[in-house]
Amino acid sequence: MFRNSQLAYGLIAIVTHWVSALVIIGLFAVGVWMVELTYYSAWYKTAPHLHKSIGILLLALTLFRLLWRLVNPKPAPEADHKPWEKKAAHIAHLAIYTLLLVIMFAGILISTAEGRGIMVFDWFELPGFGPFFENQADIAGDIHQYAAYSLMALVVIHAAGALKHHFIDKDATLLKMIKFNRG
């Protein structure tokens, strides 16, 4: 039930996938919104604090997901998937995880460039180590932004691929990430 099988993802993989998807889309939307806030907005300090706190928790969840992938079997692709589809799916998943890590580490570099830590809600503080290179906040900010837009483009392609498999190919690819442990 909790672990993956050869036929489907387990409950842990499914829940962490969908929680990550919602959080990623939410963080992107908040990120786009909050850069337009003015100093006089009631959200000027609150939105970045929430964005950073949730981003750090997403980093922890992403690292957990990567570890979970290592210790669980991956469900086999559908027999009628073409070799290019399997390769494209592998590259897309690798790119999604890479972009996620780049975005999150760039976000950490932005926030800690002046030596301040990142307070995650009021639970704990991720320490700041100061700048590692000149113009760290600006360079990391550009990387954070462009990687986030790239990730969103890839998310749209990923979702379109899942919908194609479900509605056009009529295979179980999407169902593997919705129904857990079918065998």
Coordinates of N, CA, C and O in Angstrom, one line a residue:
M1 N 0.8 -1.2 0.0 CA 0.0 0.0 0.0 C 0.9 1.3 0.0 O 0.6 2.2 -0.7
F2 N 1.9 1.3 0.9 CA 2.7 2.5 0.9 C 3.9 2.5 -0.1 O 4.3 3.5 -0.6
R3 N 4.4 1.3 -0.4 CA 5.5 1.2 -1.4 C 5.0 1.0 -2.8 O 3.9 0.6 -3.0
N4 N 5.8 1.3 -3.7 CA 5.5 1.1 -5.1 C 5.5 -0.4 -5.5 O 6.2 -1.2 -4.8
S5 N 4.8 -0.7 -6.5 CA 4.9 -2.0 -7.1 C 5.3 -1.9 -8.5 O 5.5 -0.8 -9.0
Q6 N 5.4 -3.1 -9.2 CA 5.7 -3.0 -10.6 C 4.5 -2.4 -11.5 O 4.7 -2.0 -12.6
L7 N 3.3 -2.4 -10.9 CA 2.2 -1.9 -11.6 C 1.8 -0.5 -11.3 O 1.1 0.2 -12.1
A8 N 2.1 0.0 -10.1 CA 1.6 1.3 -9.7 C 2.5 1.9 -8.6 O 3.3 1.2 -8.0
Y9 N 2.3 3.2 -8.4 CA 3.0 3.9 -7.4 C 2.3 3.6 -6.1 O 1.1 3.4 -6.0
G10 N 3.0 3.6 -5.0 CA 2.4 3.4 -3.6 C 1.9 4.8 -3.1 O 2.1 5.8 -3.7
L11 N 1.2 4.7 -2.0 CA 0.6 5.8 -1.4 C 1.6 7.0 -1.1 O 1.3 8.1 -1.3
I12 N 2.8 6.6 -0.6 CA 3.7 7.7 -0.3 C 4.2 8.4 -1.6 O 4.2 9.7 -1.6
A13 N 4.5 7.7 -2.6 CA 4.9 8.4 -3.9 C 3.8 9.2 -4.5 O 4.0 10.3 -4.9
I14 N 2.5 8.7 -4.4 CA 1.4 9.5 -4.9 C 1.2 10.7 -4.1 O 1.0 11.8 -4.7
V15 N 1.1 10.6 -2.8 CA 0.8 11.8 -2.0 C 1.9 12.8 -2.1 O 1.7 14.0 -2.3
T16 N 3.2 12.4 -2.1 CA 4.3 13.4 -2.2 C 4.3 14.0 -3.6 O 4.7 15.2 -3.7
H17 N 3.9 13.3 -4.6 CA 3.9 13.8 -6.0 C 2.8 15.0 -6.0 O 3.1 16.1 -6.5
W18 N 1.6 14.7 -5.5 CA 0.5 15.6 -5.7 C 0.7 16.8 -4.7 O 0.4 18.0 -5.1
V19 N 1.2 16.6 -3.5 CA 1.5 17.7 -2.6 C 2.6 18.6 -3.2 O 2.5 19.8 -3.2
S20 N 3.6 18.0 -3.8 CA 4.7 18.7 -4.4 C 4.1 19.5 -5.6 O 4.5 20.7 -5.7
A21 N 3.3 18.9 -6.4 CA 2.7 19.6 -7.5 C 1.9 20.9 -7.1 O 2.1 22.0 -7.7
L22 N 1.1 20.7 -6.1 CA 0.3 21.8 -5.6 C 1.2 22.9 -5.0 O 1.0 24.1 -5.3
V23 N 2.2 22.5 -4.3 CA 3.1 23.5 -3.6 C 3.9 24.2 -4.7 O 4.0 25.4 -4.6
I24 N 4.4 23.5 -5.7 CA 5.2 24.1 -6.7 C 4.4 25.2 -7.5 O 4.9 26.3 -7.7
I25 N 3.2 24.8 -7.9 CA 2.4 25.7 -8.6 C 2.0 26.9 -7.7 O 2.1 28.1 -8.1
G26 N 1.7 26.7 -6.4 CA 1.4 27.7 -5.5 C 2.6 28.7 -5.3 O 2.4 29.9 -5.3
L27 N 3.8 28.1 -5.1 CA 4.9 28.9 -4.9 C 5.3 29.8 -6.1 O 5.7 30.9 -6.0
F28 N 5.1 29.2 -7.3 CA 5.3 30.0 -8.5 C 4.3 31.2 -8.6 O 4.7 32.3 -8.8
A29 N 3.0 30.9 -8.3 CA 2.0 32.0 -8.4 C 2.3 33.0 -7.3 O 2.3 34.2 -7.6
V30 N 2.7 32.6 -6.1 CA 3.0 33.6 -5.1 C 4.3 34.4 -5.4 O 4.3 35.6 -5.2
G31 N 5.2 33.7 -6.0 CA 6.5 34.4 -6.4 C 6.2 35.4 -7.5 O 6.8 36.5 -7.4
V32 N 5.4 35.1 -8.5 CA 5.1 36.1 -9.5 C 4.3 37.3 -8.9 O 4.6 38.4 -9.2
W33 N 3.4 37.0 -8.0 CA 2.6 38.0 -7.3 C 3.5 38.9 -6.4 O 3.4 40.1 -6.4
M34 N 4.3 38.3 -5.6 CA 5.0 39.0 -4.5 C 6.1 40.0 -5.1 O 6.4 41.0 -4.4
V35 N 6.6 39.7 -6.2 CA 7.6 40.6 -6.7 C 7.0 42.0 -7.1 O 7.8 42.9 -7.3
E36 N 5.7 42.0 -7.3 CA 5.0 43.2 -7.6 C 4.6 44.0 -6.4 O 4.0 45.1 -6.5
L37 N 4.7 43.4 -5.2 CA 4.3 44.1 -4.0 C 5.1 45.4 -3.7 O 6.3 45.4 -4.0
T38 N 4.5 46.4 -3.2 CA 5.2 47.6 -2.8 C 5.5 47.5 -1.3 O 4.9 46.7 -0.6
Y39 N 6.3 48.3 -0.8 CA 6.7 48.4 0.6 C 5.5 48.6 1.5 O 5.5 48.2 2.6
Y40 N 4.5 49.3 0.9 CA 3.3 49.7 1.7 C 2.2 48.6 1.7 O 1.2 48.7 2.4
S41 N 2.5 47.5 1.0 CA 1.5 46.4 1.0 C 1.6 45.6 2.3 O 2.7 45.4 2.9
A42 N 0.4 45.2 2.8 CA 0.4 44.4 4.0 C 1.1 43.1 3.9 O 1.6 42.5 4.9
W43 N 1.3 42.6 2.7 CA 1.9 41.3 2.4 C 3.4 41.5 2.1 O 4.1 40.5 1.8
Y44 N 4.0 42.7 2.1 CA 5.3 42.9 1.7 C 6.4 42.0 2.4 O 7.3 41.5 1.8
K45 N 6.2 41.8 3.7 CA 7.1 41.0 4.5 C 6.5 39.6 4.7 O 7.3 38.6 4.7
T46 N 5.2 39.5 4.8 CA 4.6 38.2 5.0 C 4.7 37.2 3.8 O 5.1 36.0 4.0
A47 N 4.5 37.7 2.6 CA 4.6 36.8 1.4 C 5.9 36.2 1.2 O 6.0 35.0 1.1
P48 N 7.0 37.0 1.3 CA 8.3 36.4 1.2 C 8.6 35.4 2.3 O 9.3 34.3 2.0
H49 N 8.2 35.7 3.5 CA 8.4 34.8 4.6 C 7.7 33.4 4.3 O 8.3 32.4 4.5
L50 N 6.5 33.5 3.9 CA 5.8 32.3 3.6 C 6.4 31.5 2.4 O 6.5 30.3 2.5
H51 N 6.8 32.3 1.4 CA 7.4 31.7 0.2 C 8.7 30.9 0.6 O 8.9 29.8 0.2
K52 N 9.5 31.6 1.4 CA 10.8 31.0 1.8 C 10.5 29.7 2.7 O 11.1 28.7 2.6
S53 N 9.6 29.9 3.7 CA 9.3 28.8 4.6 C 8.8 27.6 3.9 O 9.3 26.5 4.1
I54 N 7.8 27.8 3.0 CA 7.3 26.7 2.3 C 8.3 26.1 1.3 O 8.4 24.9 1.1
G55 N 9.1 27.0 0.7 CA 10.2 26.5 -0.2 C 11.2 25.6 0.5 O 11.6 24.6 0.0
I56 N 11.6 25.9 1.8 CA 12.5 25.1 2.5 C 11.8 23.7 2.8 O 12.5 22.7 2.7
L57 N 10.6 23.8 3.2 CA 9.9 22.5 3.5 C 9.7 21.7 2.2 O 9.9 20.4 2.2
L58 N 9.5 22.4 1.0 CA 9.5 21.7 -0.3 C 10.9 21.0 -0.6 O 10.9 19.9 -1.1
L59 N 11.9 21.7 -0.2 CA 13.3 21.2 -0.4 C 13.4 19.9 0.3 O 13.9 18.9 -0.2
A60 N 13.0 19.9 1.6 CA 13.0 18.6 2.4 C 12.2 17.5 1.8 O 12.6 16.4 1.7
L61 N 11.0 17.9 1.3 CA 10.1 16.9 0.7 C 10.7 16.4 -0.6 O 10.7 15.2 -0.9
T62 N 11.3 17.2 -1.4 CA 12.0 16.8 -2.6 C 13.1 15.9 -2.4 O 13.3 14.9 -3.0
L63 N 13.9 16.2 -1.4 CA 15.0 15.3 -1.0 C 14.5 13.9 -0.5 O 15.1 12.9 -0.9
F64 N 13.4 14.0 0.2 CA 12.8 12.7 0.7 C 12.3 11.9 -0.6 O 12.5 10.7 -0.7
R65 N 11.6 12.6 -1.5 CA 11.1 12.0 -2.7 C 12.3 11.3 -3.5 O 12.1 10.2 -4.0
L66 N 13.4 12.0 -3.6 CA 14.5 11.4 -4.4 C 15.0 10.2 -3.6 O 15.3 9.2 -4.3
L67 N 15.1 10.2 -2.3 CA 15.5 9.1 -1.6 C 14.5 7.9 -1.7 O 14.9 6.8 -1.9
W68 N 13.2 8.3 -1.7 CA 12.2 7.3 -1.8 C 12.3 6.6 -3.2 O 12.0 5.4 -3.3
R69 N 12.6 7.4 -4.2 CA 12.7 6.8 -5.5 C 13.9 5.8 -5.6 O 13.8 4.8 -6.3
L70 N 14.9 6.0 -4.8 CA 16.1 5.1 -4.8 C 15.8 3.8 -4.1 O 16.3 2.8 -4.5
V71 N 14.9 3.8 -3.1 CA 14.6 2.6 -2.4 C 13.3 1.9 -2.7 O 13.0 0.9 -2.1
N72 N 12.7 2.4 -3.8 CA 11.4 1.7 -4.2 C 11.5 1.3 -5.7 O 12.1 2.1 -6.5
P73 N 10.9 0.3 -6.0 CA 10.8 -0.1 -7.5 C 10.0 1.0 -8.2 O 9.1 1.5 -7.7
K74 N 10.4 1.2 -9.4 CA 9.6 2.1 -10.3 C 8.6 1.3 -11.1 O 9.0 0.3 -11.6
P75 N 7.4 1.7 -11.1 CA 6.4 0.9 -11.9 C 6.9 0.8 -13.4 O 7.4 1.8 -13.9
A76 N 6.7 -0.3 -14.0 CA 7.1 -0.5 -15.3 C 6.3 0.4 -16.3 O 5.1 0.5 -16.0
P77 N 6.9 0.9 -17.3 CA 6.1 1.6 -18.3 C 5.1 0.7 -19.0 O 5.3 -0.5 -19.0
E78 N 4.1 1.3 -19.6 CA 3.2 0.5 -20.4 C 3.9 -0.2 -21.5 O 4.8 0.4 -22.1
A79 N 3.5 -1.4 -21.9 CA 4.2 -2.2 -22.9 C 4.2 -1.5 -24.3 O 5.1 -1.7 -25.0
D80 N 3.1 -0.7 -24.5 CA 3.0 -0.1 -25.8 C 3.7 1.3 -25.9 O 3.6 2.0 -26.9
H81 N 4.4 1.7 -24.9 CA 5.1 3.0 -24.9 C 6.3 2.8 -25.9 O 7.0 1.9 -25.8
K82 N 6.4 3.8 -26.7 CA 7.5 3.8 -27.7 C 8.8 4.2 -27.0 O 8.8 4.9 -26.0
P83 N 9.9 3.7 -27.5 CA 11.2 4.0 -26.9 C 11.5 5.5 -26.7 O 12.0 6.0 -25.7
W84 N 11.0 6.4 -27.7 CA 11.3 7.8 -27.5 C 10.4 8.4 -26.4 O 10.8 9.3 -25.7
E85 N 9.2 7.8 -26.1 CA 8.4 8.2 -25.0 C 9.0 7.9 -23.7 O 9.0 8.8 -22.8
K86 N 9.6 6.7 -23.6 CA 10.3 6.4 -22.4 C 11.5 7.3 -22.1 O 11.7 7.7 -21.0
K87 N 12.3 7.5 -23.2 CA 13.4 8.4 -23.0 C 13.0 9.8 -22.7 O 13.6 10.5 -21.8
A88 N 11.9 10.3 -23.3 CA 11.4 11.7 -23.1 C 10.9 11.8 -21.6 O 11.2 12.8 -20.9
A89 N 10.3 10.8 -21.1 CA 9.8 10.8 -19.8 C 10.9 10.8 -18.8 O 10.9 11.5 -17.8
H90 N 12.0 10.0 -19.1 CA 13.1 10.0 -18.2 C 13.8 11.3 -18.2 O 14.2 11.9 -17.1
I91 N 14.0 11.9 -19.3 CA 14.7 13.3 -19.4 C 13.8 14.3 -18.7 O 14.3 15.2 -18.0
A92 N 12.5 14.3 -18.9 CA 11.6 15.2 -18.3 C 11.7 15.1 -16.8 O 11.7 16.2 -16.1
H93 N 11.6 13.9 -16.2 CA 11.7 13.8 -14.8 C 13.0 14.2 -14.2 O 13.1 14.9 -13.2
L94 N 14.1 13.9 -14.9 CA 15.4 14.4 -14.5 C 15.5 15.9 -14.5 O 16.0 16.5 -13.6
A95 N 14.9 16.5 -15.6 CA 14.9 18.0 -15.7 C 14.1 18.6 -14.6 O 14.4 19.7 -14.0
I96 N 12.9 18.0 -14.3 CA 12.1 18.6 -13.2 C 12.8 18.6 -11.9 O 12.8 19.6 -11.2
Y97 N 13.4 17.4 -11.5 CA 14.1 17.4 -10.3 C 15.3 18.3 -10.2 O 15.6 19.0 -9.2
T98 N 16.0 18.4 -11.4 CA 17.2 19.3 -11.4 C 16.7 20.8 -11.3 O 17.3 21.5 -10.5
L99 N 15.7 21.2 -12.0 CA 15.2 22.5 -11.9 C 14.7 22.8 -10.5 O 15.0 23.9 -10.0
L100 N 14.0 21.9 -9.9 CA 13.5 22.1 -8.5 C 14.7 22.4 -7.6 O 14.7 23.3 -6.8
L101 N 15.7 21.6 -7.7 CA 16.9 21.8 -6.8 C 17.6 23.1 -7.1 O 18.0 23.8 -6.2
V102 N 17.7 23.4 -8.4 CA 18.4 24.7 -8.8 C 17.6 25.9 -8.2 O 18.1 26.8 -7.6
I103 N 16.3 25.8 -8.4 CA 15.4 26.9 -7.9 C 15.5 27.1 -6.4 O 15.7 28.2 -5.9
M104 N 15.5 25.9 -5.7 CA 15.5 26.0 -4.2 C 16.9 26.5 -3.7 O 16.9 27.3 -2.8
F105 N 17.9 25.9 -4.3 CA 19.3 26.4 -3.8 C 19.5 27.8 -4.2 O 20.2 28.6 -3.4
A106 N 19.1 28.2 -5.4 CA 19.2 29.7 -5.7 C 18.4 30.5 -4.8 O 18.9 31.6 -4.4
G107 N 17.2 30.1 -4.4 CA 16.4 30.8 -3.4 C 17.2 31.0 -2.1 O 17.2 32.0 -1.4
I108 N 17.8 29.9 -1.6 CA 18.6 30.0 -0.4 C 19.8 31.0 -0.6 O 20.0 31.8 0.3
L109 N 20.4 30.9 -1.7 CA 21.5 31.9 -2.0 C 21.1 33.3 -2.0 O 21.8 34.2 -1.5
I110 N 19.9 33.6 -2.5 CA 19.3 34.9 -2.5 C 19.1 35.4 -1.0 O 19.5 36.4 -0.6
S111 N 18.4 34.5 -0.3 CA 18.0 34.9 1.1 C 19.2 35.0 2.1 O 19.1 35.7 3.1
T112 N 20.3 34.3 1.8 CA 21.4 34.2 2.8 C 22.6 35.0 2.3 O 23.6 35.0 3.0
A113 N 22.4 35.8 1.3 CA 23.6 36.5 0.7 C 24.2 37.5 1.7 O 25.4 37.8 1.6
E114 N 23.4 38.0 2.5 CA 23.9 39.0 3.5 C 24.2 38.4 4.9 O 24.4 39.1 5.8
G115 N 24.2 37.1 4.9 CA 24.6 36.4 6.1 C 23.4 36.0 7.1 O 23.6 35.4 8.1
R116 N 22.3 36.5 6.7 CA 21.1 36.2 7.6 C 20.6 34.8 7.3 O 20.7 34.3 6.1
G117 N 20.1 34.1 8.3 CA 19.5 32.8 8.1 C 18.1 32.9 7.5 O 17.6 34.1 7.4
I118 N 17.5 31.8 7.2 CA 16.1 31.8 6.8 C 15.2 31.2 7.9 O 15.4 30.0 8.2
M119 N 14.3 32.0 8.5 CA 13.5 31.4 9.5 C 12.3 30.7 8.8 O 11.6 31.2 8.0
V120 N 12.2 29.4 9.2 CA 11.1 28.6 8.6 C 10.0 28.6 9.6 O 10.0 27.9 10.6
F121 N 9.0 29.4 9.2 CA 7.9 29.7 10.1 C 8.5 30.1 11.4 O 9.4 30.9 11.4
D122 N 8.1 29.6 12.5 CA 8.8 29.9 13.8 C 9.3 28.6 14.3 O 9.5 28.5 15.5
W123 N 9.6 27.7 13.5 CA 10.0 26.3 13.9 C 11.5 26.2 14.0 O 12.0 25.7 15.0
F124 N 12.3 26.7 13.0 CA 13.7 26.6 13.0 C 14.3 27.6 12.0 O 13.6 28.1 11.2
E125 N 15.6 27.8 12.1 CA 16.3 28.7 11.2 C 17.3 28.0 10.4 O 18.2 27.3 11.0
L126 N 17.3 28.1 9.1 CA 18.3 27.6 8.2 C 19.4 28.6 8.2 O 19.2 29.8 7.9
P127 N 20.6 28.3 8.7 CA 21.6 29.3 8.9 C 22.1 29.9 7.5 O 22.1 29.3 6.5
G128 N 22.5 31.2 7.6 CA 23.1 31.9 6.5 C 24.6 31.9 6.6 O 25.1 32.0 7.7
F129 N 25.3 31.7 5.5 CA 26.7 31.6 5.6 C 27.4 32.8 4.9 O 28.6 32.8 4.7
G130 N 26.6 33.8 4.5 CA 27.1 35.0 3.8 C 27.3 34.7 2.3 O 27.0 33.6 1.8
P131 N 27.9 35.6 1.7 CA 28.0 35.5 0.2 C 29.1 34.5 -0.2 O 30.2 34.5 0.5
F132 N 28.9 33.7 -1.2 CA 29.9 32.8 -1.7 C 30.6 33.5 -3.0 O 31.7 33.0 -3.4
F133 N 29.9 34.5 -3.6 CA 30.4 35.1 -4.8 C 29.8 36.5 -4.9 O 28.8 36.8 -4.2
E134 N 30.5 37.4 -5.6 CA 30.0 38.7 -5.8 C 28.7 38.8 -6.5 O 28.4 38.0 -7.4
N135 N 27.8 39.7 -6.0 CA 26.5 39.9 -6.6 C 25.6 38.7 -6.5 O 24.8 38.4 -7.3
Q136 N 25.9 37.9 -5.4 CA 25.2 36.6 -5.2 C 23.7 36.8 -5.3 O 23.0 36.0 -6.0
A137 N 23.1 37.7 -4.6 CA 21.6 37.8 -4.5 C 21.1 38.1 -5.9 O 20.1 37.5 -6.3
D138 N 21.7 39.0 -6.7 CA 21.2 39.3 -8.0 C 21.4 38.1 -9.0 O 20.4 37.8 -9.7
I139 N 22.5 37.5 -9.0 CA 22.8 36.3 -9.9 C 21.8 35.2 -9.5 O 21.2 34.6 -10.4
A140 N 21.8 34.9 -8.2 CA 20.9 33.8 -7.8 C 19.4 34.1 -8.1 O 18.6 33.2 -8.4
G141 N 19.1 35.4 -8.0 CA 17.7 35.8 -8.3 C 17.3 35.6 -9.7 O 16.2 35.1 -10.0
D142 N 18.3 35.9 -10.6 CA 18.0 35.6 -12.0 C 17.9 34.1 -12.3 O 17.0 33.7 -13.0
I143 N 18.8 33.3 -11.7 CA 18.7 31.9 -11.9 C 17.4 31.4 -11.3 O 16.7 30.5 -12.0
H144 N 17.0 31.8 -10.1 CA 15.7 31.4 -9.5 C 14.6 31.7 -10.4 O 13.7 30.9 -10.6
Q145 N 14.5 32.9 -10.9 CA 13.4 33.3 -11.8 C 13.3 32.5 -13.1 O 12.3 32.0 -13.4
Y146 N 14.5 32.4 -13.8 CA 14.4 31.7 -15.1 C 14.2 30.2 -15.0 O 13.5 29.6 -15.8
A147 N 14.8 29.7 -13.9 CA 14.6 28.2 -13.7 C 13.1 28.0 -13.3 O 12.6 27.0 -13.7
A148 N 12.5 28.9 -12.6 CA 11.1 28.7 -12.2 C 10.2 28.8 -13.4 O 9.3 28.0 -13.6
Y149 N 10.4 29.7 -14.3 CA 9.7 29.8 -15.6 C 9.9 28.5 -16.4 O 9.0 28.0 -17.0
S150 N 11.1 28.1 -16.5 CA 11.4 26.8 -17.2 C 10.7 25.6 -16.6 O 10.2 24.8 -17.3
L151 N 10.7 25.6 -15.3 CA 10.0 24.5 -14.6 C 8.5 24.5 -14.9 O 7.9 23.5 -15.2
M152 N 7.9 25.7 -14.9 CA 6.5 25.8 -15.2 C 6.2 25.3 -16.6 O 5.2 24.6 -16.9
A153 N 7.1 25.7 -17.6 CA 6.9 25.2 -18.9 C 7.0 23.6 -19.0 O 6.2 23.0 -19.6
L154 N 7.9 23.1 -18.2 CA 8.1 21.6 -18.2 C 6.9 21.0 -17.5 O 6.5 19.9 -17.9
V155 N 6.4 21.6 -16.5 CA 5.2 21.1 -15.8 C 4.0 21.0 -16.7 O 3.2 20.0 -16.7
V156 N 3.8 22.0 -17.5 CA 2.7 22.0 -18.5 C 2.9 20.9 -19.5 O 2.0 20.1 -19.8
I157 N 4.2 20.7 -20.0 CA 4.5 19.6 -20.9 C 4.2 18.2 -20.2 O 3.6 17.3 -20.8
H158 N 4.7 18.1 -19.0 CA 4.5 16.9 -18.2 C 3.0 16.5 -18.0 O 2.6 15.4 -18.2
A159 N 2.2 17.5 -17.7 CA 0.8 17.3 -17.5 C 0.1 17.0 -18.8 O -0.8 16.1 -18.9
A160 N 0.5 17.7 -19.9 CA 0.0 17.4 -21.2 C 0.3 15.9 -21.6 O -0.5 15.2 -22.2
G161 N 1.5 15.5 -21.3 CA 1.9 14.1 -21.6 C 1.0 13.1 -20.8 O 0.6 12.1 -21.4
A162 N 0.8 13.4 -19.6 CA 0.0 12.5 -18.7 C -1.5 12.4 -19.3 O -2.1 11.4 -19.4
L163 N -2.0 13.6 -19.7 CA -3.4 13.6 -20.3 C -3.4 12.9 -21.6 O -4.4 12.3 -21.9
K164 N -2.4 13.1 -22.4 CA -2.3 12.4 -23.7 C -2.3 10.9 -23.5 O -3.1 10.1 -24.2
H165 N -1.6 10.4 -22.5 CA -1.6 8.9 -22.2 C -3.0 8.5 -21.8 O -3.4 7.4 -22.2
H166 N -3.6 9.3 -21.0 CA -4.9 8.9 -20.5 C -6.0 9.0 -21.5 O -6.8 8.0 -21.7
F167 N -6.2 10.1 -22.2 CA -7.3 10.3 -23.1 C -7.1 9.9 -24.5 O -8.0 9.5 -25.2
I168 N -5.9 10.0 -25.0 CA -5.6 9.6 -26.4 C -5.1 8.1 -26.5 O -5.7 7.3 -27.2
D169 N -4.1 7.8 -25.7 CA -3.5 6.4 -25.8 C -4.4 5.5 -25.0 O -4.3 4.3 -25.2
K170 N -5.2 6.0 -24.0 CA -6.0 5.2 -23.2 C -5.3 4.1 -22.4 O -5.7 3.0 -22.3
D171 N -4.1 4.5 -21.9 CA -3.3 3.6 -21.1 C -3.4 4.0 -19.6 O -4.0 4.9 -19.3
A172 N -2.7 3.2 -18.8 CA -2.8 3.4 -17.4 C -1.7 4.3 -16.8 O -1.6 4.4 -15.5
T173 N -1.0 5.1 -17.6 CA 0.1 5.9 -17.1 C -0.4 6.9 -16.0 O 0.2 6.9 -14.9
L174 N -1.4 7.6 -16.3 CA -1.9 8.6 -15.3 C -2.5 7.9 -14.1 O -2.4 8.3 -12.9
L175 N -3.2 6.8 -14.3 CA -3.8 6.0 -13.2 C -2.8 5.5 -12.2 O -3.1 5.4 -11.0
K176 N -1.6 5.3 -12.7 CA -0.6 4.8 -11.8 C -0.2 5.9 -10.7 O 0.2 5.5 -9.6
M177 N -0.5 7.1 -11.0 CA -0.2 8.2 -10.1 C -1.4 8.7 -9.4 O -1.4 9.6 -8.6
I178 N -2.6 8.0 -9.6 CA -3.8 8.4 -8.9 C -4.3 7.2 -8.0 O -4.6 7.4 -6.9
K179 N -4.3 6.0 -8.6 CA -4.7 4.8 -7.8 C -3.4 4.1 -7.3 O -2.5 3.9 -8.0
F180 N -3.4 3.8 -6.0 CA -2.2 3.2 -5.5 C -2.3 1.7 -5.3 O -3.4 1.2 -5.2
N181 N -1.1 1.1 -5.5 CA -0.9 -0.3 -5.3 C -2.0 -1.2 -5.8 O -2.7 -1.9 -5.1
R182 N -2.1 -1.2 -7.1 CA -3.1 -2.1 -7.8 C -2.6 -3.5 -8.0 O -3.1 -4.2 -8.8
G183 N -1.5 -3.9 -7.4 CA -1.1 -5.3 -7.5 C 0.3 -5.6 -7.3 O 1.2 -5.1 -6.9

